[in-house]
PDB file of C-alpha atoms in Angstrom:
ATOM      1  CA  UNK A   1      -0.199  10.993  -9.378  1.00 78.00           C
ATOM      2  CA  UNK A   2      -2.110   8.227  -8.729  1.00 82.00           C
ATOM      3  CA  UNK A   3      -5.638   7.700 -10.715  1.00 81.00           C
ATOM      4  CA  UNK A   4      -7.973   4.772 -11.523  1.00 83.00           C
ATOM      5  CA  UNK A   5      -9.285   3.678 -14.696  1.00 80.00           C
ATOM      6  CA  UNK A   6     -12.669   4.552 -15.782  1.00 78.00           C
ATOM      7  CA  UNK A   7     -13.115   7.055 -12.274  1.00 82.00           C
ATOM      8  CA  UNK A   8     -12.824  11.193 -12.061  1.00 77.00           C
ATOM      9  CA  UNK A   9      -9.300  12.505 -12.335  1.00 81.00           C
ATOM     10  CA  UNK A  10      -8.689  12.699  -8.909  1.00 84.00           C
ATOM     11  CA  UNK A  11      -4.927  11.863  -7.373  1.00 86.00           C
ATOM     12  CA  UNK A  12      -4.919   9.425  -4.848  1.00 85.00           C
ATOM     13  CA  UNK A  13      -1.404   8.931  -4.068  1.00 88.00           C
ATOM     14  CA  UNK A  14      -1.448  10.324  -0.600  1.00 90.00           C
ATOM     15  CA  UNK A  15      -4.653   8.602   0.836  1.00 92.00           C
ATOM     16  CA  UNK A  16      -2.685   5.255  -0.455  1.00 91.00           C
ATOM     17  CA  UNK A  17       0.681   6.253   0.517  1.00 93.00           C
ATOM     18  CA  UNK A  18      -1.116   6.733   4.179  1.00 96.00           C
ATOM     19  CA  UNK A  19      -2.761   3.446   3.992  1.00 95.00           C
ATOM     20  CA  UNK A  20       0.606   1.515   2.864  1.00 95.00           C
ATOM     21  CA  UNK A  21       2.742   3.505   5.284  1.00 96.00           C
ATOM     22  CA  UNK A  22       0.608   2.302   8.398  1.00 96.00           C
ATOM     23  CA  UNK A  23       0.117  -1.247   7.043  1.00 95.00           C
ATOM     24  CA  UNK A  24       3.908  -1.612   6.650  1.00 95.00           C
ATOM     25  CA  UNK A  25       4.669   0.016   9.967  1.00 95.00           C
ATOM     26  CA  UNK A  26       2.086  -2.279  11.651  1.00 95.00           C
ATOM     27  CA  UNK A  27       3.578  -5.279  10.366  1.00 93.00           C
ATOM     28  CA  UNK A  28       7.315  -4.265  11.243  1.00 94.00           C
ATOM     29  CA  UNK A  29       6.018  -3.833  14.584  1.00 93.00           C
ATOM     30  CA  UNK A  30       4.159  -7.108  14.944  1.00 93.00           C
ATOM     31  CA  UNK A  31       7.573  -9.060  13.276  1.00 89.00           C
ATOM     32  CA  UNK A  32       9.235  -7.206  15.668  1.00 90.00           C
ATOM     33  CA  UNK A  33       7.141  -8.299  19.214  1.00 92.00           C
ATOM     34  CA  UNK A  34       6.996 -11.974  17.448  1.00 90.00           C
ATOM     35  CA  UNK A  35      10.644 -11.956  16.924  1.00 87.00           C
ATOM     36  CA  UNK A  36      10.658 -14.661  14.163  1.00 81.00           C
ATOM     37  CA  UNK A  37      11.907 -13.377  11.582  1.00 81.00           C
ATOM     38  CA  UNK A  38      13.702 -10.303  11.841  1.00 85.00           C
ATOM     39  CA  UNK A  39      11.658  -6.743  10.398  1.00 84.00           C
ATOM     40  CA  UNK A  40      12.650  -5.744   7.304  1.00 91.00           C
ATOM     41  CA  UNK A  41      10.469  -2.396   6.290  1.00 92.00           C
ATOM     42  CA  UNK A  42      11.324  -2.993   2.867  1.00 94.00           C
ATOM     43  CA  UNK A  43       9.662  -5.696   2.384  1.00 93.00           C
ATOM     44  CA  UNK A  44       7.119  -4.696   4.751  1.00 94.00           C
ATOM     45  CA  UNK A  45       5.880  -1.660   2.511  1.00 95.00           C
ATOM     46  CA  UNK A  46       6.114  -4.097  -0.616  1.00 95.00           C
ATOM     47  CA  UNK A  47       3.851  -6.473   0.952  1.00 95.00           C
ATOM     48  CA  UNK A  48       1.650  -3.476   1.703  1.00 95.00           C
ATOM     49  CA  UNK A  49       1.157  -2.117  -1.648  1.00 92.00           C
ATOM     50  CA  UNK A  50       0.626  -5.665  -2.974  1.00 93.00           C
ATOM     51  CA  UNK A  51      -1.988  -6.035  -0.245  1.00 94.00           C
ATOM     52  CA  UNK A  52      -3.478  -2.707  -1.482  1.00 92.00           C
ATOM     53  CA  UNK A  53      -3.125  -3.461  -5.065  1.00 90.00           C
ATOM     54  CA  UNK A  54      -5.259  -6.495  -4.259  1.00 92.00           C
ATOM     55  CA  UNK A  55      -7.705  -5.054  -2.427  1.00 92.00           C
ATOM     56  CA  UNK A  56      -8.358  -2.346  -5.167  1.00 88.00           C
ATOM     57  CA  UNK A  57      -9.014  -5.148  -7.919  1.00 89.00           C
ATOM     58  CA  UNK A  58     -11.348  -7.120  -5.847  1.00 93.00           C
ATOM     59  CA  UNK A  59     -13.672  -3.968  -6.026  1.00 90.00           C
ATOM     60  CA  UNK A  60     -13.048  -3.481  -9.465  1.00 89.00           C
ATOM     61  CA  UNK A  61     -10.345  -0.644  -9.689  1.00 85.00           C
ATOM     62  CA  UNK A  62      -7.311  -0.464 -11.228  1.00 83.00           C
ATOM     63  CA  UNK A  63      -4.161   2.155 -10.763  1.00 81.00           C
ATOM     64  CA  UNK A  64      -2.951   4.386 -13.241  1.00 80.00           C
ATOM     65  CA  UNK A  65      -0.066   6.330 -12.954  1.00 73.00           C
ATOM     66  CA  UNK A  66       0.391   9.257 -14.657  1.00 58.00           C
ATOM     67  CA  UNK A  67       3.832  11.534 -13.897  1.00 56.00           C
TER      68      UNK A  67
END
């Protein structure tokens, strides 16, 4: 479960899991067509949730996870 300080109890995991699981699949798919450097989804979904991780703290939100 996936919650944000301060904000309603509300679990958020899937909406971000969505988000993370196209951003990584775009960018396999771009390093993929560029053939540069060869796709690794791994660290295609890790640059993903850091992207979203960012993105969350520029508007002023953190993650909490609570199990």
């Amino acid at each position: 479960m996936i919650t944000f300080k301060n904000e309603l109890p509300m679990d958020h995991e899937k909406s971000i899991q969505h988000i993370v699981y196209n951003w990584s699949k775009d960018m396999f798919e771009h390093d993929k067509e560029m053939g540069i450097v060869p796709p690794n989804i791994d660290y295609c979904r890790e640059i993903s949730w850091n992207s979203v991780e960012e993105h969350l703290e520029s508007e002023g939100l953190k993650m909490e996870q609570i199990q």
